[in-house]
């Protein structure tokens, strides 16, 4: 990679091309696909930035009887719909995307039949945390890219791959600035959208999650309905040898995760009474973030094992998610395994 000086304008595209040069077998198709995703997120960012001005706040549908509800039973926000359409349209023009699947659509959509064309599967949560949009809280887009097996004619089978199979994953947070975090599983890099140039510029290279930080992120209002080990962990986390521990919960997974990636700590969404399987979605929320956490030296588990090893059986499958700094996740798992040992002894 050519050496760079501070202040150089080094774009995501340039970075991709340089990384590609280091892999002589790379064809450039992957970069073409990624440029579709970045284009979509620039469009979404512009909607988010103007949300209060262009009538895109609030729920989709003209009156309450018409409000569209997605497969998760959640009322779609106007921006959910816009973000979803933007991603599908942009990717539709990239000839190499075979299948797209989204949190907002019941079923995966086939864009290209199996063959030399259409060799990738792209899945996304178009606007994570969208229920926060009207209160100006950070939201984001999460995406993952998989290879579509050439021999696989069955759409669902092409989509239902374990997280370990991901070729690339990333997210964009529309926060105080618009940042893109992306990895192919080796190094994790961050790019910031420069509104003046309309380009993502490299702002942090080779991000590593701090190994430990005394900070947790959980919706503590549900604590009474968490399984016992999580309740015990949270009691313990507050009282560790008098060490100050703090709590931060935005309610937008992508924004909570981004803080943890940079500052360390842990995010927990365990099973609850309302969501016994967990609330978050495995394929397009937990898996991409777990892939990034893993590449940055962190960890992600569903409370039983590595998120990335789960064999999915449903596009919209939910999972408990415990993700973040390696030591923090190990501490939670210690509580879970001690609880299991006591249960077996009884
Ligand atoms: P969404 O994809 O429909 O926005 O839902 C997922 C969001 C996450 O961003 C966030 O971590 C979680 O739901 C918050 O849930 P809760 O309000 O139960 O704490
Ligand atoms: Mg989401």
Tab-separated table of C-alpha atoms and ligand atoms in Angstrom:
chain	number	residue	atom	x	y	z
A	1	UNK	CA	0.000	0.000	0.000
A	2	UNK	CA	1.464	3.434	-0.834
A	3	UNK	CA	2.607	5.461	2.157
A	4	UNK	CA	0.293	8.270	3.156
A	5	UNK	CA	0.856	11.573	4.855
A	6	UNK	CA	-1.476	13.082	7.480
A	7	UNK	CA	-4.125	15.164	5.757
A	8	UNK	CA	-4.071	13.071	2.557
A	9	UNK	CA	-7.501	12.600	1.041
A	10	UNK	CA	-7.722	8.853	1.003
A	11	UNK	CA	-11.141	7.558	0.021
A	12	UNK	CA	-12.859	4.255	0.727
A	13	UNK	CA	-12.681	3.470	-2.999
A	14	UNK	CA	-8.944	4.150	-3.089
A	15	UNK	CA	-8.404	2.057	0.021
A	16	UNK	CA	-10.357	-0.823	-1.528
A	17	UNK	CA	-8.340	-0.590	-4.759
A	18	UNK	CA	-5.060	-0.605	-2.810
A	19	UNK	CA	-6.170	-3.593	-0.741
A	20	UNK	CA	-7.251	-5.304	-3.956
A	21	UNK	CA	-3.803	-4.833	-5.488
A	22	UNK	CA	-2.421	-6.868	-2.603
A	23	UNK	CA	-4.662	-9.757	-3.735
A	24	UNK	CA	-3.795	-10.405	-7.384
A	25	UNK	CA	-6.703	-12.824	-7.794
A	26	UNK	CA	-9.271	-10.151	-6.886
A	27	UNK	CA	-11.473	-9.235	-9.846
A	28	UNK	CA	-12.790	-5.885	-8.686
A	29	UNK	CA	-16.375	-7.143	-8.641
A	30	UNK	CA	-16.496	-6.957	-4.891
A	31	UNK	CA	-15.459	-3.290	-4.932
A	32	UNK	CA	-18.173	-2.608	-7.490
A	33	UNK	CA	-20.749	-4.154	-5.160
A	34	UNK	CA	-19.415	-2.178	-2.182
A	35	UNK	CA	-19.606	1.061	-4.117
A	36	UNK	CA	-23.336	0.305	-4.512
A	37	UNK	CA	-23.689	0.013	-0.756
A	38	UNK	CA	-21.745	3.205	-0.068
A	39	UNK	CA	-23.797	5.091	-2.653
A	40	UNK	CA	-27.010	3.919	-0.959
A	41	UNK	CA	-25.755	4.996	2.464
A	42	UNK	CA	-24.881	8.459	1.130
A	43	UNK	CA	-28.463	8.781	-0.127
A	44	UNK	CA	-29.845	7.494	3.209
A	45	UNK	CA	-27.552	9.869	5.092
A	46	UNK	CA	-28.954	12.781	3.109
A	47	UNK	CA	-32.529	11.721	4.035
A	48	UNK	CA	-31.594	11.353	7.702
A	49	UNK	CA	-29.862	14.745	7.767
A	50	UNK	CA	-32.976	16.426	6.322
A	51	UNK	CA	-35.513	14.266	8.155
A	52	UNK	CA	-37.388	17.113	9.842
A	53	UNK	CA	-37.507	19.145	6.645
A	54	UNK	CA	-38.732	16.713	4.004
A	55	UNK	CA	-41.657	14.948	5.664
A	56	UNK	CA	-39.889	11.670	6.376
A	57	UNK	CA	-40.396	11.632	10.136
A	58	UNK	CA	-42.900	9.250	11.621
A	59	UNK	CA	-44.605	6.045	10.644
A	60	UNK	CA	-45.212	5.014	7.062
A	61	UNK	CA	-48.806	4.995	5.809
A	62	UNK	CA	-51.249	7.866	5.645
A	63	UNK	CA	-53.598	6.857	8.466
A	64	UNK	CA	-53.302	4.425	11.420
A	65	UNK	CA	-55.382	1.724	9.644
A	66	UNK	CA	-52.918	1.665	6.756
A	67	UNK	CA	-49.673	1.573	8.722
A	68	UNK	CA	-47.426	-1.034	7.127
A	69	UNK	CA	-46.019	-3.592	9.544
A	70	UNK	CA	-42.879	-5.580	8.714
A	71	UNK	CA	-42.370	-9.314	9.206
A	72	UNK	CA	-41.223	-8.597	12.796
A	73	UNK	CA	-44.614	-7.077	13.589
A	74	UNK	CA	-43.042	-3.618	13.919
A	75	UNK	CA	-44.680	-0.560	12.403
A	76	UNK	CA	-42.415	0.661	9.606
A	77	UNK	CA	-41.155	4.214	9.777
A	78	UNK	CA	-41.137	6.291	6.577
A	79	UNK	CA	-37.383	6.271	6.666
A	80	UNK	CA	-37.280	2.454	7.052
A	81	UNK	CA	-39.149	2.186	3.768
A	82	UNK	CA	-37.018	4.809	2.003
A	83	UNK	CA	-33.740	3.285	3.211
A	84	UNK	CA	-34.845	-0.198	2.167
A	85	UNK	CA	-35.889	0.928	-1.313
A	86	UNK	CA	-32.663	2.909	-1.745
A	87	UNK	CA	-30.483	-0.099	-0.947
A	88	UNK	CA	-32.444	-2.439	-3.193
A	89	UNK	CA	-32.436	-0.008	-6.109
A	90	UNK	CA	-28.753	0.773	-5.837
A	91	UNK	CA	-27.788	-2.871	-5.562
A	92	UNK	CA	-30.147	-3.744	-8.393
A	93	UNK	CA	-27.817	-1.902	-10.785
A	94	UNK	CA	-24.788	-3.884	-9.653
A	95	UNK	CA	-25.020	-6.910	-11.930
A	96	UNK	CA	-23.106	-9.145	-9.550
A	97	UNK	CA	-25.657	-9.108	-6.717
A	98	UNK	CA	-27.746	-12.270	-6.969
A	99	UNK	CA	-29.958	-12.029	-3.904
A	100	UNK	CA	-30.846	-9.267	-1.484
A	101	UNK	CA	-32.563	-9.816	1.835
A	102	UNK	CA	-33.714	-7.173	4.265
A	103	UNK	CA	-35.183	-6.817	7.720
A	104	UNK	CA	-38.061	-4.969	6.096
A	105	UNK	CA	-39.036	-7.657	3.556
A	106	UNK	CA	-40.616	-11.007	4.296
A	107	UNK	CA	-38.576	-12.945	1.763
A	108	UNK	CA	-35.221	-12.624	0.015
A	109	UNK	CA	-35.424	-11.123	-3.472
A	110	UNK	CA	-33.608	-12.719	-6.390
A	111	UNK	CA	-32.043	-10.050	-8.633
A	112	UNK	CA	-29.953	-12.306	-10.869
A	113	UNK	CA	-30.257	-16.004	-11.548
A	114	UNK	CA	-27.460	-18.376	-10.528
A	115	UNK	CA	-24.455	-18.364	-12.825
A	116	UNK	CA	-21.468	-16.155	-13.410
A	117	UNK	CA	-23.659	-13.148	-12.720
A	118	UNK	CA	-25.300	-12.741	-9.390
A	119	UNK	CA	-22.593	-14.389	-7.346
A	120	UNK	CA	-23.186	-12.445	-4.119
A	121	UNK	CA	-25.886	-12.372	-1.470
A	122	UNK	CA	-26.308	-9.050	0.347
A	123	UNK	CA	-28.369	-8.744	3.517
A	124	UNK	CA	-29.121	-5.621	5.491
A	125	UNK	CA	-30.977	-3.862	8.229
A	126	UNK	CA	-31.634	-0.662	6.252
A	127	UNK	CA	-32.225	1.585	9.257
A	128	UNK	CA	-31.409	0.098	12.617
A	129	UNK	CA	-32.852	1.947	15.600
A	130	UNK	CA	-35.390	3.714	13.390
A	131	UNK	CA	-37.907	4.120	16.215
A	132	UNK	CA	-35.440	6.759	17.519
A	133	UNK	CA	-35.378	8.806	14.357
A	134	UNK	CA	-37.994	11.378	15.403
A	135	UNK	CA	-35.977	12.242	18.508
A	136	UNK	CA	-32.790	12.863	16.548
A	137	UNK	CA	-30.938	9.880	17.996
A	138	UNK	CA	-28.236	8.108	15.951
A	139	UNK	CA	-29.460	5.367	13.633
A	140	UNK	CA	-27.573	3.206	11.165
A	141	UNK	CA	-27.450	0.715	8.303
A	142	UNK	CA	-25.967	-2.741	8.909
A	143	UNK	CA	-24.947	-4.981	5.988
A	144	UNK	CA	-23.314	-8.301	5.240
A	145	UNK	CA	-22.059	-9.959	2.039
A	146	UNK	CA	-21.942	-13.687	1.350
A	147	UNK	CA	-20.923	-15.721	-1.660
A	148	UNK	CA	-23.860	-17.378	-3.384
A	149	UNK	CA	-22.989	-21.019	-3.996
A	150	UNK	CA	-22.996	-21.581	-7.783
A	151	UNK	CA	-24.636	-24.986	-7.477
A	152	UNK	CA	-27.360	-23.808	-5.101
A	153	UNK	CA	-30.665	-23.198	-6.877
A	154	UNK	CA	-32.649	-22.810	-3.661
A	155	UNK	CA	-32.833	-19.148	-2.591
A	156	UNK	CA	-33.271	-19.856	1.130
A	157	UNK	CA	-30.293	-22.193	1.211
A	158	UNK	CA	-28.130	-19.529	-0.457
A	159	UNK	CA	-29.096	-17.071	2.245
A	160	UNK	CA	-29.041	-19.279	5.354
A	161	UNK	CA	-25.288	-19.410	5.842
A	162	UNK	CA	-23.385	-19.228	9.101
A	163	UNK	CA	-21.778	-15.920	10.080
A	164	UNK	CA	-18.343	-17.474	9.622
A	165	UNK	CA	-19.037	-17.565	5.878
A	166	UNK	CA	-19.320	-13.774	5.572
A	167	UNK	CA	-17.011	-12.250	2.945
A	168	UNK	CA	-17.451	-8.749	4.262
A	169	UNK	CA	-19.594	-6.895	6.756
A	170	UNK	CA	-20.050	-3.348	7.876
A	171	UNK	CA	-22.302	-0.630	9.105
A	172	UNK	CA	-22.877	3.072	8.733
A	173	UNK	CA	-23.865	5.224	11.718
A	174	UNK	CA	-25.754	8.417	10.911
A	175	UNK	CA	-24.624	10.227	14.039
A	176	UNK	CA	-22.808	13.461	14.757
A	177	UNK	CA	-21.045	12.545	11.531
A	178	UNK	CA	-21.741	9.704	9.103
A	179	UNK	CA	-19.194	6.929	9.609
A	180	UNK	CA	-18.695	3.662	7.779
A	181	UNK	CA	-17.007	0.715	9.490
A	182	UNK	CA	-16.047	-2.212	7.290
A	183	UNK	CA	-14.086	-5.447	7.402
A	184	UNK	CA	-13.435	-8.475	5.252
A	185	UNK	CA	-12.601	-10.354	8.438
A	186	UNK	CA	-8.966	-9.274	8.757
A	187	UNK	CA	-8.673	-5.636	9.709
A	188	UNK	CA	-11.429	-3.228	10.666
A	189	UNK	CA	-11.307	0.264	9.186
A	190	UNK	CA	-13.415	3.363	9.667
A	191	UNK	CA	-14.272	6.023	7.088
A	192	UNK	CA	-16.074	9.318	7.639
A	193	UNK	CA	-18.361	10.827	5.036
A	194	UNK	CA	-17.050	14.249	4.116
A	195	UNK	CA	-20.205	16.187	3.218
A	196	UNK	CA	-18.141	18.639	1.209
A	197	UNK	CA	-16.584	16.002	-1.085
A	198	UNK	CA	-19.421	13.475	-0.870
A	199	UNK	CA	-16.830	10.765	-0.256
A	200	UNK	CA	-15.991	8.433	2.602
A	201	UNK	CA	-12.452	9.214	3.771
A	202	UNK	CA	-10.322	6.826	5.797
A	203	UNK	CA	-10.252	8.108	9.381
A	204	UNK	CA	-9.151	5.077	11.435
A	205	UNK	CA	-7.218	2.033	10.362
A	206	UNK	CA	-6.917	-1.376	12.055
A	207	UNK	CA	-9.334	-0.669	14.885
A	208	UNK	CA	-8.973	-2.944	17.912
A	209	UNK	CA	-11.649	-3.125	20.616
A	210	UNK	CA	-10.070	-2.387	24.012
A	211	UNK	CA	-9.649	-5.714	25.784
A	212	UNK	CA	-11.730	-4.550	28.739
A	213	UNK	CA	-13.726	-1.534	29.833
A	214	UNK	CA	-15.954	-1.192	32.930
A	215	UNK	CA	-18.994	-0.176	30.918
A	216	UNK	CA	-22.145	-2.047	29.983
A	217	UNK	CA	-24.996	-1.354	27.627
A	218	UNK	CA	-28.320	-3.056	28.302
A	219	UNK	CA	-32.000	-2.169	28.584
A	220	UNK	CA	-32.006	-2.503	32.351
A	221	UNK	CA	-35.782	-2.061	32.557
A	222	UNK	CA	-36.047	-5.733	31.508
A	223	UNK	CA	-33.602	-7.032	34.126
A	224	UNK	CA	-36.253	-8.849	36.197
A	225	UNK	CA	-37.139	-10.920	33.135
A	226	UNK	CA	-33.543	-11.857	32.180
A	227	UNK	CA	-32.349	-15.390	32.968
A	228	UNK	CA	-30.682	-15.506	36.399
A	229	UNK	CA	-27.007	-15.510	35.275
A	230	UNK	CA	-27.489	-12.165	33.484
A	231	UNK	CA	-29.186	-10.676	36.538
A	232	UNK	CA	-26.278	-11.867	38.697
A	233	UNK	CA	-23.700	-10.560	36.231
A	234	UNK	CA	-25.286	-7.109	36.273
A	235	UNK	CA	-25.365	-7.034	40.096
A	236	UNK	CA	-21.712	-8.060	40.120
A	237	UNK	CA	-20.708	-5.616	37.364
A	238	UNK	CA	-21.980	-2.720	39.474
A	239	UNK	CA	-19.991	-3.713	42.525
A	240	UNK	CA	-16.638	-4.959	41.265
A	241	UNK	CA	-14.203	-4.125	44.082
A	242	UNK	CA	-15.674	-0.657	44.215
A	243	UNK	CA	-14.329	0.065	40.688
A	244	UNK	CA	-16.470	2.641	38.949
A	245	UNK	CA	-18.615	1.008	36.315
A	246	UNK	CA	-20.870	2.990	34.024
A	247	UNK	CA	-23.815	2.261	31.832
A	248	UNK	CA	-24.737	3.628	28.392
A	249	UNK	CA	-27.766	2.549	26.361
A	250	UNK	CA	-28.816	4.407	23.242
A	251	UNK	CA	-31.421	1.938	22.017
A	252	UNK	CA	-29.868	1.849	18.537
A	253	UNK	CA	-27.777	-1.292	18.405
A	254	UNK	CA	-25.502	0.061	15.703
A	255	UNK	CA	-24.712	3.213	17.705
A	256	UNK	CA	-24.228	1.295	20.964
A	257	UNK	CA	-21.910	-1.130	19.166
A	258	UNK	CA	-19.919	1.655	17.528
A	259	UNK	CA	-19.185	3.219	20.923
A	260	UNK	CA	-18.064	-0.163	22.253
A	261	UNK	CA	-15.854	-0.791	19.214
A	262	UNK	CA	-13.994	2.448	19.926
A	263	UNK	CA	-14.129	2.647	23.742
A	264	UNK	CA	-14.655	-0.939	24.897
A	265	UNK	CA	-17.308	-2.478	27.142
A	266	UNK	CA	-20.185	-4.804	26.492
A	267	UNK	CA	-23.649	-4.792	24.913
A	268	UNK	CA	-26.211	-7.302	26.164
A	269	UNK	CA	-29.637	-8.188	24.830
A	270	UNK	CA	-30.372	-11.462	26.631
A	271	UNK	CA	-33.594	-13.485	26.346
A	272	UNK	CA	-36.480	-11.658	28.027
A	273	UNK	CA	-40.011	-12.616	28.966
A	274	UNK	CA	-41.284	-10.734	25.906
A	275	UNK	CA	-38.569	-12.061	23.579
A	276	UNK	CA	-37.474	-15.474	24.907
A	277	UNK	CA	-35.291	-16.018	21.806
A	278	UNK	CA	-33.768	-12.540	22.141
A	279	UNK	CA	-34.922	-9.527	20.149
A	280	UNK	CA	-32.122	-8.922	17.685
A	281	UNK	CA	-31.920	-10.604	14.311
A	282	UNK	CA	-29.141	-13.081	13.657
A	283	UNK	CA	-28.603	-12.714	9.922
A	284	UNK	CA	-28.394	-8.960	9.383
A	285	UNK	CA	-27.797	-7.526	12.878
A	286	UNK	CA	-25.881	-9.976	15.102
A	287	UNK	CA	-23.778	-11.717	12.421
A	288	UNK	CA	-22.265	-8.619	10.751
A	289	UNK	CA	-21.508	-7.004	14.108
A	290	UNK	CA	-20.043	-10.251	15.454
A	291	UNK	CA	-17.831	-10.500	12.336
A	292	UNK	CA	-16.554	-6.968	12.960
A	293	UNK	CA	-16.087	-7.604	16.706
A	294	UNK	CA	-14.148	-10.773	15.969
A	295	UNK	CA	-11.861	-9.035	13.442
A	296	UNK	CA	-11.239	-6.244	15.976
A	297	UNK	CA	-10.256	-8.695	18.728
A	298	UNK	CA	-13.603	-8.717	20.534
A	299	UNK	CA	-16.175	-11.469	21.038
A	300	UNK	CA	-19.851	-12.186	20.450
A	301	UNK	CA	-22.010	-14.942	21.894
A	302	UNK	CA	-25.668	-15.874	22.179
A	303	UNK	CA	-24.980	-17.091	25.728
A	304	UNK	CA	-24.244	-20.607	24.478
A	305	UNK	CA	-21.520	-20.213	21.883
A	306	UNK	CA	-19.982	-18.072	19.184
A	307	UNK	CA	-22.654	-16.143	17.255
A	308	UNK	CA	-20.738	-16.764	14.022
A	309	UNK	CA	-21.111	-20.538	14.350
A	310	UNK	CA	-24.908	-20.600	14.568
A	311	UNK	CA	-26.516	-22.416	11.626
A	312	UNK	CA	-29.537	-20.247	10.786
A	313	UNK	CA	-32.830	-21.807	9.812
A	314	UNK	CA	-34.800	-18.642	9.140
A	315	UNK	CA	-33.917	-15.313	7.537
A	316	UNK	CA	-35.539	-13.351	10.351
A	317	UNK	CA	-34.337	-15.606	13.181
A	318	UNK	CA	-33.742	-13.808	16.465
A	319	UNK	CA	-30.906	-14.375	18.869
A	320	UNK	CA	-29.724	-13.222	22.275
A	321	UNK	CA	-26.641	-11.065	21.743
A	322	UNK	CA	-23.742	-10.428	24.108
A	323	UNK	CA	-20.992	-8.593	22.257
A	324	UNK	CA	-17.986	-6.397	22.913
A	325	UNK	CA	-14.612	-6.444	24.633
A	326	UNK	CA	-13.142	-9.918	24.998
A	327	UNK	CA	-12.771	-9.849	28.788
A	328	UNK	CA	-16.208	-8.373	29.400
A	329	UNK	CA	-17.841	-11.097	27.290
A	330	UNK	CA	-15.811	-13.769	29.097
A	331	UNK	CA	-16.984	-12.407	32.457
A	332	UNK	CA	-20.629	-12.784	31.398
A	333	UNK	CA	-19.958	-16.289	30.127
A	334	UNK	CA	-18.410	-17.203	33.464
A	335	UNK	CA	-21.713	-16.382	35.163
A	336	UNK	CA	-23.612	-18.400	32.561
A	337	UNK	CA	-21.393	-21.478	32.880
A	338	UNK	CA	-21.291	-21.331	36.719
A	339	UNK	CA	-25.073	-21.244	36.694
A	340	UNK	CA	-25.185	-24.260	34.386
A	341	UNK	CA	-22.740	-26.199	36.605
A	342	UNK	CA	-24.894	-25.531	39.690
A	343	UNK	CA	-28.025	-26.586	37.768
A	344	UNK	CA	-26.375	-29.887	36.713
A	345	UNK	CA	-25.247	-30.628	40.308
A	346	UNK	CA	-28.783	-30.154	41.686
B	1	LIG	P1	-34.945	-2.230	14.798
B	1	LIG	O1	-34.004	-2.966	13.895
B	1	LIG	O2	-36.373	-2.495	14.454
B	1	LIG	O3	-34.644	-0.784	14.924
B	1	LIG	O4	-34.849	-2.898	16.284
B	1	LIG	C1	-33.636	-3.188	16.848
B	1	LIG	C2	-33.348	-2.211	17.946
B	1	LIG	C3	-31.874	-2.144	18.214
B	1	LIG	O5	-31.296	-1.144	17.438
B	1	LIG	C4	-31.811	-1.829	19.688
B	1	LIG	O6	-30.622	-2.287	20.285
B	1	LIG	C5	-32.999	-2.543	20.221
B	1	LIG	O7	-33.917	-2.668	19.154
B	1	LIG	C6	-33.650	-1.808	21.339
B	1	LIG	O8	-34.665	-2.576	21.869
B	1	LIG	P2	-35.394	-2.194	23.238
B	1	LIG	O9	-36.192	-0.973	22.954
B	1	LIG	O10	-36.222	-3.384	23.575
B	1	LIG	O11	-34.312	-1.943	24.270
B	2	LIG	MG1	-32.245	-3.272	13.608
